[in-house]
Amino acid sequence: MLSVLAVDDEEPALAELLYLLRADPRIRAAEGATGATEALRRIGAALDAGPGDPAAVDVVFLDIHMAGLSGLDMARLLAGFAHPPLIVFVTAHEDFAVRAFDLKAVDYVLKPVRRERLAEAVRRVTELVGERAPVAAPATDQIAVELGGITRFVAVDDIAYVEARGDYARLHTDTGSHLVRIPLTTLEERWRARGFVRVHRSHLVALNRIDELRLDAGAMSVRVGAVELAVSRRHARALRDLLMRQGGR
């Protein structure tokens, strides 16, 4: 059963495509987005959650001509992801087919969309998804962030520490910070395997970015670059043990 995201900036065309997709018994869920920025935000969140999450996206049915980022632009961005969804282009224009298949598209469906032709595209996607060997959920390489109304992707390896901000979290890198609407506890669970450790109720730190562990009058702290972060008593012993196992720092 497939989970589908359909992307088209013309709402009547998007509604018709979703109607046809949802009528196919091989599709578990079909959601829509009216632009590439919205779609990239959803896909980034789904990839961050992992393949077993209900928000996971198996395939994107993607229009080419859209305001802002085109479908081809979006496909190029997705090609840089570690585990991108499959792509089926759905367009009224025949002359982009070569470029579409250069971007590893599964299929190229012309508008107006016929039910039989769409069913064939779904069949191809289903076969490819079925051929993928089951693997453990990979650690996510990137996380989507909003910057001035534009969705960008920050490499998790570039994040030095994370600061809790209620239901949000601020990601700190060497070049700046980014606010995401994800609780710190969720990021702690997702990134534990990548070497992130909770040092305080307000901070999550990448172990390999800790430069110093300090003790002052019984209080522990860590230095991450130019920033000093307090370590709570609750987390002090576990942090010290982890650092010792990593090399006795």
PDB file of C-alpha atoms in Angstrom, residues 13 16-17 20 90-93 109-118:
ATOM      1  CA  ALA A  13      -6.203  19.748 -11.358  1.00  0.00           C
ATOM      2  CA  GLU A  16      -9.013  15.656  -9.804  1.00  0.00           C
ATOM      3  CA  LEU A  17      -5.674  13.891  -9.446  1.00  0.00           C
ATOM      4  CA  LEU A  20      -8.272   9.354  -9.052  1.00  0.00           C
ATOM      5  CA  VAL A  90       2.000  14.627 -14.309  1.00  0.00           C
ATOM      6  CA  THR A  91       1.970  17.453 -16.870  1.00  0.00           C
ATOM      7  CA  ALA A  92       0.263  18.887 -19.916  1.00  0.00           C
ATOM      8  CA  HIS A  93       3.611  19.311 -21.692  1.00  0.00           C
ATOM      9  CA  VAL A 109       1.767  11.011 -17.337  1.00  0.00           C
ATOM     10  CA  LEU A 110       0.156  13.582 -19.630  1.00  0.00           C
ATOM     11  CA  LYS A 111      -2.865  15.704 -18.730  1.00  0.00           C
ATOM     12  CA  PRO A 112      -5.771  15.331 -18.943  1.00  0.00           C
ATOM     13  CA  VAL A 113      -5.098  12.297 -16.801  1.00  0.00           C
ATOM     14  CA  ARG A 114      -6.860   9.113 -17.811  1.00  0.00           C
ATOM     15  CA  ARG A 115      -7.719   6.625 -15.067  1.00  0.00           C
ATOM     16  CA  GLU A 116      -6.139   3.716 -16.981  1.00  0.00           C
ATOM     17  CA  ARG A 117      -2.898   5.597 -17.599  1.00  0.00           C
ATOM     18  CA  LEU A 118      -2.641   6.648 -13.972  1.00  0.00           C
TER      19      LEU A 118
END
